[in-house]
Amino acid sequence: MKFQLHHVSIPRAPGSDAMTRGFYGGVLGFEEIPAAASVMYLDVLWFKIGEASELHVFADESLDDSSFRHFCLLVDDLAGMRDKLAAAGYAPYDGDVIPGRPRFFCRDPFGNLIEFLTIAGDYLALQEGDQ
């Protein structure tokens, strides 16, 4: 059996369409795609991530900006993405180091945590070399 991540759903503040589009469409450059008509009552915005994955951002009153729950985006220009987020007024920060996987974290306008990552090597082989 094969698996591929199709979509991630995360909350946003009700009435935040412009802010959501500004961050996910503007800052991150995701393409907005039409949400299915049958779920529009959820006040949801859909974005395409890469070739085969989607992000569904739904309105919800109960946001939690203290959780470490997150999704991770693989990017080809980690430093450029970090600079772009910082220039847009967001606060990227480093997490624990994983050998061969440079990364940082940032919260979206609603407190959702996003990890940004580049694969630079085999973390298992690199950590075995540290021992």
JSON list of N, CA, C and O in Angstrom, two decimals, residues 99-126:
[
{"chain": "A", "resi": 99, "resn": "PRO", "atom": "N", "xyz": [20.74, 16.64, 12.38]},
{"chain": "A", "resi": 99, "resn": "PRO", "atom": "CA", "xyz": [21.83, 16.58, 11.40]},
{"chain": "A", "resi": 99, "resn": "PRO", "atom": "C", "xyz": [21.30, 16.33, 9.98]},
{"chain": "A", "resi": 99, "resn": "PRO", "atom": "O", "xyz": [20.43, 15.48, 9.77]},
{"chain": "A", "resi": 100, "resn": "GLY", "atom": "N", "xyz": [21.77, 17.13, 9.03]},
{"chain": "A", "resi": 100, "resn": "GLY", "atom": "CA", "xyz": [21.38, 16.96, 7.64]},
{"chain": "A", "resi": 100, "resn": "GLY", "atom": "C", "xyz": [20.01, 17.52, 7.29]},
{"chain": "A", "resi": 100, "resn": "GLY", "atom": "O", "xyz": [19.56, 17.36, 6.16]},
{"chain": "A", "resi": 101, "resn": "ARG", "atom": "N", "xyz": [19.36, 18.15, 8.25]},
{"chain": "A", "resi": 101, "resn": "ARG", "atom": "CA", "xyz": [18.03, 18.70, 8.00]},
{"chain": "A", "resi": 101, "resn": "ARG", "atom": "C", "xyz": [17.93, 20.12, 8.56]},
{"chain": "A", "resi": 101, "resn": "ARG", "atom": "O", "xyz": [17.28, 20.35, 9.58]},
{"chain": "A", "resi": 102, "resn": "PRO", "atom": "N", "xyz": [18.59, 21.07, 7.92]},
{"chain": "A", "resi": 102, "resn": "PRO", "atom": "CA", "xyz": [18.46, 22.45, 8.38]},
{"chain": "A", "resi": 102, "resn": "PRO", "atom": "C", "xyz": [16.98, 22.85, 8.37]},
{"chain": "A", "resi": 102, "resn": "PRO", "atom": "O", "xyz": [16.25, 22.51, 7.43]},
{"chain": "A", "resi": 103, "resn": "ARG", "atom": "N", "xyz": [16.58, 23.58, 9.42]},
{"chain": "A", "resi": 103, "resn": "ARG", "atom": "CA", "xyz": [15.17, 23.90, 9.53]},
{"chain": "A", "resi": 103, "resn": "ARG", "atom": "C", "xyz": [14.97, 25.09, 10.44]},
{"chain": "A", "resi": 103, "resn": "ARG", "atom": "O", "xyz": [15.86, 25.48, 11.20]},
{"chain": "A", "resi": 104, "resn": "PHE", "atom": "N", "xyz": [13.77, 25.64, 10.38]},
{"chain": "A", "resi": 104, "resn": "PHE", "atom": "CA", "xyz": [13.33, 26.66, 11.33]},
{"chain": "A", "resi": 104, "resn": "PHE", "atom": "C", "xyz": [11.81, 26.58, 11.42]},
{"chain": "A", "resi": 104, "resn": "PHE", "atom": "O", "xyz": [11.16, 25.88, 10.64]},
{"chain": "A", "resi": 105, "resn": "PHE", "atom": "N", "xyz": [11.27, 27.28, 12.39]},
{"chain": "A", "resi": 105, "resn": "PHE", "atom": "CA", "xyz": [9.83, 27.31, 12.62]},
{"chain": "A", "resi": 105, "resn": "PHE", "atom": "C", "xyz": [9.32, 28.74, 12.55]},
{"chain": "A", "resi": 105, "resn": "PHE", "atom": "O", "xyz": [10.08, 29.69, 12.77]},
{"chain": "A", "resi": 106, "resn": "CYS", "atom": "N", "xyz": [8.03, 28.87, 12.27]},
{"chain": "A", "resi": 106, "resn": "CYS", "atom": "CA", "xyz": [7.39, 30.17, 12.26]},
{"chain": "A", "resi": 106, "resn": "CYS", "atom": "C", "xyz": [5.89, 29.95, 12.46]},
{"chain": "A", "resi": 106, "resn": "CYS", "atom": "O", "xyz": [5.36, 28.95, 12.00]},
{"chain": "A", "resi": 107, "resn": "ARG", "atom": "N", "xyz": [5.24, 30.88, 13.14]},
{"chain": "A", "resi": 107, "resn": "ARG", "atom": "CA", "xyz": [3.79, 30.80, 13.30]},
{"chain": "A", "resi": 107, "resn": "ARG", "atom": "C", "xyz": [3.11, 31.65, 12.24]},
{"chain": "A", "resi": 107, "resn": "ARG", "atom": "O", "xyz": [3.61, 32.71, 11.87]},
{"chain": "A", "resi": 108, "resn": "ASP", "atom": "N", "xyz": [1.98, 31.17, 11.74]},
{"chain": "A", "resi": 108, "resn": "ASP", "atom": "CA", "xyz": [1.21, 31.95, 10.78]},
{"chain": "A", "resi": 108, "resn": "ASP", "atom": "C", "xyz": [0.43, 33.03, 11.55]},
{"chain": "A", "resi": 108, "resn": "ASP", "atom": "O", "xyz": [0.54, 33.11, 12.78]},
{"chain": "A", "resi": 109, "resn": "PRO", "atom": "N", "xyz": [-0.36, 33.86, 10.88]},
{"chain": "A", "resi": 109, "resn": "PRO", "atom": "CA", "xyz": [-1.06, 34.94, 11.59]},
{"chain": "A", "resi": 109, "resn": "PRO", "atom": "C", "xyz": [-2.05, 34.45, 12.65]},
{"chain": "A", "resi": 109, "resn": "PRO", "atom": "O", "xyz": [-2.51, 35.23, 13.48]},
{"chain": "A", "resi": 110, "resn": "PHE", "atom": "N", "xyz": [-2.38, 33.17, 12.64]},
{"chain": "A", "resi": 110, "resn": "PHE", "atom": "CA", "xyz": [-3.38, 32.62, 13.55]},
{"chain": "A", "resi": 110, "resn": "PHE", "atom": "C", "xyz": [-2.77, 31.76, 14.64]},
{"chain": "A", "resi": 110, "resn": "PHE", "atom": "O", "xyz": [-3.46, 31.11, 15.41]},
{"chain": "A", "resi": 111, "resn": "GLY", "atom": "N", "xyz": [-1.44, 31.68, 14.69]},
{"chain": "A", "resi": 111, "resn": "GLY", "atom": "CA", "xyz": [-0.75, 30.90, 15.71]},
{"chain": "A", "resi": 111, "resn": "GLY", "atom": "C", "xyz": [-0.43, 29.48, 15.30]},
{"chain": "A", "resi": 111, "resn": "GLY", "atom": "O", "xyz": [0.16, 28.73, 16.08]},
{"chain": "A", "resi": 112, "resn": "ASN", "atom": "N", "xyz": [-0.80, 29.06, 14.09]},
{"chain": "A", "resi": 112, "resn": "ASN", "atom": "CA", "xyz": [-0.45, 27.71, 13.62]},
{"chain": "A", "resi": 112, "resn": "ASN", "atom": "C", "xyz": [1.05, 27.64, 13.40]},
{"chain": "A", "resi": 112, "resn": "ASN", "atom": "O", "xyz": [1.63, 28.55, 12.80]},
{"chain": "A", "resi": 113, "resn": "LEU", "atom": "N", "xyz": [1.66, 26.56, 13.86]},
{"chain": "A", "resi": 113, "resn": "LEU", "atom": "CA", "xyz": [3.10, 26.40, 13.73]},
{"chain": "A", "resi": 113, "resn": "LEU", "atom": "C", "xyz": [3.45, 25.69, 12.42]},
{"chain": "A", "resi": 113, "resn": "LEU", "atom": "O", "xyz": [2.85, 24.67, 12.08]},
{"chain": "A", "resi": 114, "resn": "ILE", "atom": "N", "xyz": [4.42, 26.26, 11.70]},
{"chain": "A", "resi": 114, "resn": "ILE", "atom": "CA", "xyz": [4.89, 25.68, 10.45]},
{"chain": "A", "resi": 114, "resn": "ILE", "atom": "C", "xyz": [6.39, 25.46, 10.57]},
{"chain": "A", "resi": 114, "resn": "ILE", "atom": "O", "xyz": [7.12, 26.35, 11.02]},
{"chain": "A", "resi": 115, "resn": "GLU", "atom": "N", "xyz": [6.84, 24.29, 10.18]},
{"chain": "A", "resi": 115, "resn": "GLU", "atom": "CA", "xyz": [8.28, 23.99, 10.10]},
{"chain": "A", "resi": 115, "resn": "GLU", "atom": "C", "xyz": [8.69, 24.12, 8.64]},
{"chain": "A", "resi": 115, "resn": "GLU", "atom": "O", "xyz": [7.98, 23.66, 7.74]},
{"chain": "A", "resi": 116, "resn": "PHE", "atom": "N", "xyz": [9.82, 24.76, 8.40]},
{"chain": "A", "resi": 116, "resn": "PHE", "atom": "CA", "xyz": [10.40, 24.90, 7.07]},
{"chain": "A", "resi": 116, "resn": "PHE", "atom": "C", "xyz": [11.70, 24.12, 7.08]},
{"chain": "A", "resi": 116, "resn": "PHE", "atom": "O", "xyz": [12.53, 24.31, 7.98]},
{"chain": "A", "resi": 117, "resn": "LEU", "atom": "N", "xyz": [11.93, 23.26, 6.09]},
{"chain": "A", "resi": 117, "resn": "LEU", "atom": "CA", "xyz": [13.02, 22.29, 6.13]},
{"chain": "A", "resi": 117, "resn": "LEU", "atom": "C", "xyz": [13.65, 22.12, 4.76]},
{"chain": "A", "resi": 117, "resn": "LEU", "atom": "O", "xyz": [12.98, 22.22, 3.73]},
{"chain": "A", "resi": 118, "resn": "THR", "atom": "N", "xyz": [14.96, 21.85, 4.76]},
{"chain": "A", "resi": 118, "resn": "THR", "atom": "CA", "xyz": [15.68, 21.43, 3.56]},
{"chain": "A", "resi": 118, "resn": "THR", "atom": "C", "xyz": [16.41, 20.14, 3.90]},
{"chain": "A", "resi": 118, "resn": "THR", "atom": "O", "xyz": [16.94, 20.00, 5.01]},
{"chain": "A", "resi": 119, "resn": "ILE", "atom": "N", "xyz": [16.42, 19.19, 2.99]},
{"chain": "A", "resi": 119, "resn": "ILE", "atom": "CA", "xyz": [17.15, 17.94, 3.19]},
{"chain": "A", "resi": 119, "resn": "ILE", "atom": "C", "xyz": [18.56, 18.14, 2.65]},
{"chain": "A", "resi": 119, "resn": "ILE", "atom": "O", "xyz": [18.76, 18.35, 1.46]},
{"chain": "A", "resi": 120, "resn": "ALA", "atom": "N", "xyz": [19.55, 18.10, 3.55]},
{"chain": "A", "resi": 120, "resn": "ALA", "atom": "CA", "xyz": [20.94, 18.32, 3.16]},
{"chain": "A", "resi": 120, "resn": "ALA", "atom": "C", "xyz": [21.79, 17.06, 3.31]},
{"chain": "A", "resi": 120, "resn": "ALA", "atom": "O", "xyz": [22.96, 17.06, 2.95]},
{"chain": "A", "resi": 121, "resn": "GLY", "atom": "N", "xyz": [21.21, 16.00, 3.86]},
{"chain": "A", "resi": 121, "resn": "GLY", "atom": "CA", "xyz": [21.95, 14.77, 4.05]},
{"chain": "A", "resi": 121, "resn": "GLY", "atom": "C", "xyz": [21.13, 13.78, 4.85]},
{"chain": "A", "resi": 121, "resn": "GLY", "atom": "O", "xyz": [20.05, 14.10, 5.33]},
{"chain": "A", "resi": 122, "resn": "ASP", "atom": "N", "xyz": [21.66, 12.59, 4.99]},
{"chain": "A", "resi": 122, "resn": "ASP", "atom": "CA", "xyz": [21.01, 11.50, 5.72]},
{"chain": "A", "resi": 122, "resn": "ASP", "atom": "C", "xyz": [21.24, 11.71, 7.22]},
{"chain": "A", "resi": 122, "resn": "ASP", "atom": "O", "xyz": [22.35, 11.52, 7.71]},
{"chain": "A", "resi": 123, "resn": "TYR", "atom": "N", "xyz": [20.21, 12.10, 7.95]},
{"chain": "A", "resi": 123, "resn": "TYR", "atom": "CA", "xyz": [20.37, 12.39, 9.38]},
{"chain": "A", "resi": 123, "resn": "TYR", "atom": "C", "xyz": [20.83, 11.17, 10.17]},
{"chain": "A", "resi": 123, "resn": "TYR", "atom": "O", "xyz": [21.57, 11.30, 11.13]},
{"chain": "A", "resi": 124, "resn": "LEU", "atom": "N", "xyz": [20.46, 9.97, 9.75]},
{"chain": "A", "resi": 124, "resn": "LEU", "atom": "CA", "xyz": [20.89, 8.78, 10.47]},
{"chain": "A", "resi": 124, "resn": "LEU", "atom": "C", "xyz": [22.40, 8.57, 10.32]},
{"chain": "A", "resi": 124, "resn": "LEU", "atom": "O", "xyz": [23.10, 8.31, 11.29]},
{"chain": "A", "resi": 125, "resn": "ALA", "atom": "N", "xyz": [22.89, 8.68, 9.10]},
{"chain": "A", "resi": 125, "resn": "ALA", "atom": "CA", "xyz": [24.33, 8.51, 8.86]},
{"chain": "A", "resi": 125, "resn": "ALA", "atom": "C", "xyz": [25.12, 9.61, 9.55]},
{"chain": "A", "resi": 125, "resn": "ALA", "atom": "O", "xyz": [26.18, 9.36, 10.13]},
{"chain": "A", "resi": 126, "resn": "LEU", "atom": "N", "xyz": [24.59, 10.84, 9.52]},
{"chain": "A", "resi": 126, "resn": "LEU", "atom": "CA", "xyz": [25.29, 11.97, 10.14]},
{"chain": "A", "resi": 126, "resn": "LEU", "atom": "C", "xyz": [25.34, 11.84, 11.66]},
{"chain": "A", "resi": 126, "resn": "LEU", "atom": "O", "xyz": [26.33, 12.15, 12.29]}
]
